[in-house]
């Protein structure tokens, strides 16, 4: 089973979409194995978005991500990394397909509701930034034999 890192960003929490977003992940059949609500610290945000440090939007991105509570989580399932990117939608919500989280609820690239790791390698790196190993729980959902052949 593949693991990915997902985070409901502060706009998702402030707009009351936490339940809606979690529900979409659950209904897909994916398994949430770690989750918390927290205000991301400046240090954690900078580590998380280190690849964007030279971008013109870096400072505003860090300010936004740390401005209000977020909900980081570890999501597990077959092809979890790419499946979660598909559920999240394209980076700019103006271009994301309807039916995706960003396409259904967003309009601005700086307020795109959800983060989802872009590769297995990124997922591993981001999980290690946001969670300790003992925070992930090991369990099976009762419905999994109806989700997987
Ligand atoms: N041109 C931009 N202007 C403002 N914010 C941006 C821009 N491009 C990206 N961002 C923000 O930085 C985050 C990280 O960018 P990126 O890794 O390219 O997208 P993604 O989140 O889809 O992986 C985006 O989700 C978005 O919040
Ligand atoms: Mg990215």
PDB file of C-alpha atoms and ligand atoms in Angstrom:
ATOM      1  CA  UNK A   1       0.000   0.000   0.000  1.00  0.00           C
ATOM      2  CA  UNK A   2       1.292   3.408  -1.011  1.00  0.00           C
ATOM      3  CA  UNK A   3       1.289   6.361   1.394  1.00  0.00           C
ATOM      4  CA  UNK A   4       0.973  10.027   0.467  1.00  0.00           C
ATOM      5  CA  UNK A   5       1.027  13.307   2.355  1.00  0.00           C
ATOM      6  CA  UNK A   6      -2.058  15.530   2.143  1.00  0.00           C
ATOM      7  CA  UNK A   7      -2.889  18.765   3.944  1.00  0.00           C
ATOM      8  CA  UNK A   8      -6.115  20.752   4.051  1.00  0.00           C
ATOM      9  CA  UNK A   9      -4.803  24.311   3.838  1.00  0.00           C
ATOM     10  CA  UNK A  10      -6.010  27.178   6.072  1.00  0.00           C
ATOM     11  CA  UNK A  11      -8.568  28.343   3.472  1.00  0.00           C
ATOM     12  CA  UNK A  12     -10.165  24.885   3.435  1.00  0.00           C
ATOM     13  CA  UNK A  13     -10.468  24.898   7.226  1.00  0.00           C
ATOM     14  CA  UNK A  14     -11.719  28.511   7.406  1.00  0.00           C
ATOM     15  CA  UNK A  15     -14.306  27.891   4.721  1.00  0.00           C
ATOM     16  CA  UNK A  16     -15.756  24.938   6.610  1.00  0.00           C
ATOM     17  CA  UNK A  17     -14.677  22.428   3.970  1.00  0.00           C
ATOM     18  CA  UNK A  18     -12.650  20.130   6.246  1.00  0.00           C
ATOM     19  CA  UNK A  19     -15.447  17.550   6.460  1.00  0.00           C
ATOM     20  CA  UNK A  20     -16.222  17.764   2.739  1.00  0.00           C
ATOM     21  CA  UNK A  21     -12.582  17.173   1.816  1.00  0.00           C
ATOM     22  CA  UNK A  22     -12.097  14.329   4.300  1.00  0.00           C
ATOM     23  CA  UNK A  23     -15.330  12.802   3.043  1.00  0.00           C
ATOM     24  CA  UNK A  24     -14.098  12.782  -0.565  1.00  0.00           C
ATOM     25  CA  UNK A  25     -10.914  10.989   0.519  1.00  0.00           C
ATOM     26  CA  UNK A  26     -12.897   8.428   2.529  1.00  0.00           C
ATOM     27  CA  UNK A  27     -15.494   7.823  -0.174  1.00  0.00           C
ATOM     28  CA  UNK A  28     -12.773   7.078  -2.697  1.00  0.00           C
ATOM     29  CA  UNK A  29     -11.795   4.150  -0.475  1.00  0.00           C
ATOM     30  CA  UNK A  30      -8.515   5.644   0.705  1.00  0.00           C
ATOM     31  CA  UNK A  31      -7.497   5.153   4.323  1.00  0.00           C
ATOM     32  CA  UNK A  32      -6.452   8.082   6.538  1.00  0.00           C
ATOM     33  CA  UNK A  33      -3.758   6.701   8.864  1.00  0.00           C
ATOM     34  CA  UNK A  34      -2.677   9.944  10.570  1.00  0.00           C
ATOM     35  CA  UNK A  35      -4.364  13.316  10.928  1.00  0.00           C
ATOM     36  CA  UNK A  36      -4.334  16.366  13.179  1.00  0.00           C
ATOM     37  CA  UNK A  37      -5.448  19.966  13.252  1.00  0.00           C
ATOM     38  CA  UNK A  38      -2.607  22.363  13.924  1.00  0.00           C
ATOM     39  CA  UNK A  39      -1.174  25.731  13.054  1.00  0.00           C
ATOM     40  CA  UNK A  40       1.855  24.987  10.867  1.00  0.00           C
ATOM     41  CA  UNK A  41       4.966  26.731  12.188  1.00  0.00           C
ATOM     42  CA  UNK A  42       7.112  28.987  10.041  1.00  0.00           C
ATOM     43  CA  UNK A  43       9.988  26.501  10.255  1.00  0.00           C
ATOM     44  CA  UNK A  44       7.839  23.548   9.160  1.00  0.00           C
ATOM     45  CA  UNK A  45       6.299  25.566   6.311  1.00  0.00           C
ATOM     46  CA  UNK A  46       9.739  26.576   5.003  1.00  0.00           C
ATOM     47  CA  UNK A  47      10.950  22.966   5.088  1.00  0.00           C
ATOM     48  CA  UNK A  48       7.782  21.742   3.419  1.00  0.00           C
ATOM     49  CA  UNK A  49       7.969  24.279   0.569  1.00  0.00           C
ATOM     50  CA  UNK A  50      11.801  24.386   0.307  1.00  0.00           C
ATOM     51  CA  UNK A  51      11.664  23.632  -3.453  1.00  0.00           C
ATOM     52  CA  UNK A  52       9.835  26.953  -4.003  1.00  0.00           C
ATOM     53  CA  UNK A  53      12.214  29.182  -2.008  1.00  0.00           C
ATOM     54  CA  UNK A  54      13.278  31.159  -5.106  1.00  0.00           C
ATOM     55  CA  UNK A  55       9.731  31.679  -6.422  1.00  0.00           C
ATOM     56  CA  UNK A  56       8.135  35.144  -6.256  1.00  0.00           C
ATOM     57  CA  UNK A  57       5.157  33.712  -4.354  1.00  0.00           C
ATOM     58  CA  UNK A  58       7.267  31.978  -1.669  1.00  0.00           C
ATOM     59  CA  UNK A  59       6.835  34.561   1.104  1.00  0.00           C
ATOM     60  CA  UNK A  60       3.090  34.924   0.628  1.00  0.00           C
ATOM     61  CA  UNK A  61       2.758  31.126   0.468  1.00  0.00           C
ATOM     62  CA  UNK A  62       4.545  30.718   3.829  1.00  0.00           C
ATOM     63  CA  UNK A  63       2.483  33.531   5.357  1.00  0.00           C
ATOM     64  CA  UNK A  64      -0.743  31.918   4.138  1.00  0.00           C
ATOM     65  CA  UNK A  65       0.085  28.350   5.208  1.00  0.00           C
ATOM     66  CA  UNK A  66       1.014  29.494   8.733  1.00  0.00           C
ATOM     67  CA  UNK A  67      -1.848  32.020   9.104  1.00  0.00           C
ATOM     68  CA  UNK A  68      -4.543  29.747  10.546  1.00  0.00           C
ATOM     69  CA  UNK A  69      -5.036  26.048  11.350  1.00  0.00           C
ATOM     70  CA  UNK A  70      -4.450  23.364   8.731  1.00  0.00           C
ATOM     71  CA  UNK A  71      -5.117  19.620   8.702  1.00  0.00           C
ATOM     72  CA  UNK A  72      -2.103  17.524   7.677  1.00  0.00           C
ATOM     73  CA  UNK A  73      -2.686  13.811   7.082  1.00  0.00           C
ATOM     74  CA  UNK A  74      -1.142  10.599   5.810  1.00  0.00           C
ATOM     75  CA  UNK A  75      -3.355   8.871   3.261  1.00  0.00           C
ATOM     76  CA  UNK A  76      -2.869   5.252   2.251  1.00  0.00           C
ATOM     77  CA  UNK A  77      -4.158   3.133  -0.631  1.00  0.00           C
ATOM     78  CA  UNK A  78      -3.421   1.721  -4.069  1.00  0.00           C
ATOM     79  CA  UNK A  79      -1.693   4.448  -6.105  1.00  0.00           C
ATOM     80  CA  UNK A  80      -2.401   6.939  -3.289  1.00  0.00           C
ATOM     81  CA  UNK A  81       0.044   9.602  -4.557  1.00  0.00           C
ATOM     82  CA  UNK A  82      -1.406   9.998  -8.029  1.00  0.00           C
ATOM     83  CA  UNK A  83      -4.999   9.265  -6.968  1.00  0.00           C
ATOM     84  CA  UNK A  84      -4.830  12.089  -4.400  1.00  0.00           C
ATOM     85  CA  UNK A  85      -3.324  14.504  -6.979  1.00  0.00           C
ATOM     86  CA  UNK A  86      -6.278  13.678  -9.246  1.00  0.00           C
ATOM     87  CA  UNK A  87      -8.815  14.226  -6.449  1.00  0.00           C
ATOM     88  CA  UNK A  88      -7.123  17.555  -5.559  1.00  0.00           C
ATOM     89  CA  UNK A  89      -7.089  18.866  -9.146  1.00  0.00           C
ATOM     90  CA  UNK A  90      -4.716  21.147 -11.060  1.00  0.00           C
ATOM     91  CA  UNK A  91      -2.711  23.718  -9.071  1.00  0.00           C
ATOM     92  CA  UNK A  92      -4.683  26.713 -10.391  1.00  0.00           C
ATOM     93  CA  UNK A  93      -8.357  26.229  -9.455  1.00  0.00           C
ATOM     94  CA  UNK A  94      -9.427  28.317 -12.443  1.00  0.00           C
ATOM     95  CA  UNK A  95      -8.148  25.442 -14.588  1.00  0.00           C
ATOM     96  CA  UNK A  96      -8.901  22.459 -12.339  1.00  0.00           C
ATOM     97  CA  UNK A  97     -11.647  20.188 -13.589  1.00  0.00           C
ATOM     98  CA  UNK A  98     -15.049  20.328 -11.960  1.00  0.00           C
ATOM     99  CA  UNK A  99     -15.325  17.251  -9.741  1.00  0.00           C
ATOM    100  CA  UNK A 100     -11.931  17.887  -8.174  1.00  0.00           C
ATOM    101  CA  UNK A 101     -11.572  19.651  -4.804  1.00  0.00           C
ATOM    102  CA  UNK A 102      -9.820  22.670  -6.310  1.00  0.00           C
ATOM    103  CA  UNK A 103     -12.132  22.715  -9.347  1.00  0.00           C
ATOM    104  CA  UNK A 104     -15.275  22.614  -7.222  1.00  0.00           C
ATOM    105  CA  UNK A 105     -14.323  25.062  -4.472  1.00  0.00           C
ATOM    106  CA  UNK A 106     -11.515  27.381  -5.615  1.00  0.00           C
ATOM    107  CA  UNK A 107     -10.794  30.345  -7.888  1.00  0.00           C
ATOM    108  CA  UNK A 108      -7.282  31.514  -6.958  1.00  0.00           C
ATOM    109  CA  UNK A 109      -3.927  29.680  -7.178  1.00  0.00           C
ATOM    110  CA  UNK A 110      -2.969  31.217  -3.813  1.00  0.00           C
ATOM    111  CA  UNK A 111      -6.119  29.760  -2.208  1.00  0.00           C
ATOM    112  CA  UNK A 112      -6.297  26.251  -3.609  1.00  0.00           C
ATOM    113  CA  UNK A 113      -7.556  24.461  -0.487  1.00  0.00           C
ATOM    114  CA  UNK A 114      -5.412  21.351  -0.423  1.00  0.00           C
ATOM    115  CA  UNK A 115      -1.828  20.169  -0.702  1.00  0.00           C
ATOM    116  CA  UNK A 116      -1.026  16.743  -2.071  1.00  0.00           C
ATOM    117  CA  UNK A 117       2.498  15.325  -2.537  1.00  0.00           C
ATOM    118  CA  UNK A 118       3.577  15.143  -6.190  1.00  0.00           C
ATOM    119  CA  UNK A 119       5.608  11.890  -6.046  1.00  0.00           C
ATOM    120  CA  UNK A 120       6.400   8.969  -3.781  1.00  0.00           C
ATOM    121  CA  UNK A 121       9.714  10.609  -2.917  1.00  0.00           C
ATOM    122  CA  UNK A 122       8.023  13.925  -1.996  1.00  0.00           C
ATOM    123  CA  UNK A 123       5.415  12.019   0.012  1.00  0.00           C
ATOM    124  CA  UNK A 124       8.119  10.318   2.099  1.00  0.00           C
ATOM    125  CA  UNK A 125       9.935  13.611   2.648  1.00  0.00           C
ATOM    126  CA  UNK A 126       6.765  15.501   3.620  1.00  0.00           C
ATOM    127  CA  UNK A 127       5.437  12.753   5.920  1.00  0.00           C
ATOM    128  CA  UNK A 128       8.747  12.908   7.810  1.00  0.00           C
ATOM    129  CA  UNK A 129       8.439  16.695   8.154  1.00  0.00           C
ATOM    130  CA  UNK A 130       4.905  16.668   9.552  1.00  0.00           C
ATOM    131  CA  UNK A 131       4.616  13.378  11.465  1.00  0.00           C
ATOM    132  CA  UNK A 132       6.648  11.101  13.707  1.00  0.00           C
ATOM    133  CA  UNK A 133       6.616   7.392  12.837  1.00  0.00           C
ATOM    134  CA  UNK A 134       4.441   6.423  15.821  1.00  0.00           C
ATOM    135  CA  UNK A 135       1.654   8.796  14.734  1.00  0.00           C
ATOM    136  CA  UNK A 136       0.536   6.579  11.842  1.00  0.00           C
ATOM    137  CA  UNK A 137      -1.977   3.948  12.918  1.00  0.00           C
ATOM    138  CA  UNK A 138      -2.114   0.475  11.441  1.00  0.00           C
ATOM    139  CA  UNK A 139      -5.637  -0.707  10.639  1.00  0.00           C
ATOM    140  CA  UNK A 140      -7.946  -1.930   7.922  1.00  0.00           C
ATOM    141  CA  UNK A 141     -11.308  -0.488   7.025  1.00  0.00           C
ATOM    142  CA  UNK A 142     -14.090  -3.083   7.123  1.00  0.00           C
ATOM    143  CA  UNK A 143     -15.187  -2.151   3.600  1.00  0.00           C
ATOM    144  CA  UNK A 144     -11.795  -2.731   1.987  1.00  0.00           C
ATOM    145  CA  UNK A 145     -12.709  -6.130   0.577  1.00  0.00           C
ATOM    146  CA  UNK A 146     -15.499  -4.275  -1.248  1.00  0.00           C
ATOM    147  CA  UNK A 147     -13.110  -1.611  -2.529  1.00  0.00           C
ATOM    148  CA  UNK A 148     -10.291  -3.927  -3.682  1.00  0.00           C
ATOM    149  CA  UNK A 149     -10.683  -7.125  -5.668  1.00  0.00           C
TER     150      UNK A 149
HETATM  151  N1  LIG B   1       1.859  31.457  -9.455  1.00  0.00           N
HETATM  152  C1  LIG B   1       1.524  31.279  -8.180  1.00  0.00           C
HETATM  153  N2  LIG B   1       1.086  32.309  -7.421  1.00  0.00           N
HETATM  154  C2  LIG B   1       0.743  32.134  -6.136  1.00  0.00           C
HETATM  155  N3  LIG B   1       0.821  30.954  -5.490  1.00  0.00           N
HETATM  156  C3  LIG B   1       1.255  29.897  -6.190  1.00  0.00           C
HETATM  157  C4  LIG B   1       1.640  29.989  -7.570  1.00  0.00           C
HETATM  158  N4  LIG B   1       2.044  28.769  -8.001  1.00  0.00           N
HETATM  159  C5  LIG B   1       1.918  27.956  -6.930  1.00  0.00           C
HETATM  160  N5  LIG B   1       1.448  28.629  -5.856  1.00  0.00           N
HETATM  161  C6  LIG B   1       1.180  28.073  -4.520  1.00  0.00           C
HETATM  162  O1  LIG B   1       2.264  27.230  -4.156  1.00  0.00           O
HETATM  163  C7  LIG B   1       1.802  25.891  -3.941  1.00  0.00           C
HETATM  164  C8  LIG B   1       2.881  24.919  -4.392  1.00  0.00           C
HETATM  165  O2  LIG B   1       3.047  25.039  -5.788  1.00  0.00           O
HETATM  166  P1  LIG B   1       3.175  23.755  -6.683  1.00  0.00           P
HETATM  167  O3  LIG B   1       4.036  22.753  -5.992  1.00  0.00           O
HETATM  168  O4  LIG B   1       3.591  24.221  -8.031  1.00  0.00           O
HETATM  169  O5  LIG B   1       1.662  23.238  -6.806  1.00  0.00           O
HETATM  170  P2  LIG B   1       0.918  21.967  -6.170  1.00  0.00           P
HETATM  171  O6  LIG B   1       0.373  22.394  -4.838  1.00  0.00           O
HETATM  172  O7  LIG B   1      -0.197  21.669  -7.125  1.00  0.00           O
HETATM  173  O8  LIG B   1       1.922  20.848  -6.080  1.00  0.00           O
HETATM  174  C9  LIG B   1       0.496  25.815  -4.734  1.00  0.00           C
HETATM  175  O9  LIG B   1      -0.386  24.813  -4.277  1.00  0.00           O
HETATM  176  C10 LIG B   1      -0.070  27.200  -4.532  1.00  0.00           C
HETATM  177  O10 LIG B   1      -0.695  27.313  -3.254  1.00  0.00           O
HETATM  178 MG1  LIG B   2       3.842  20.816  -5.277  1.00  0.00          MG
END
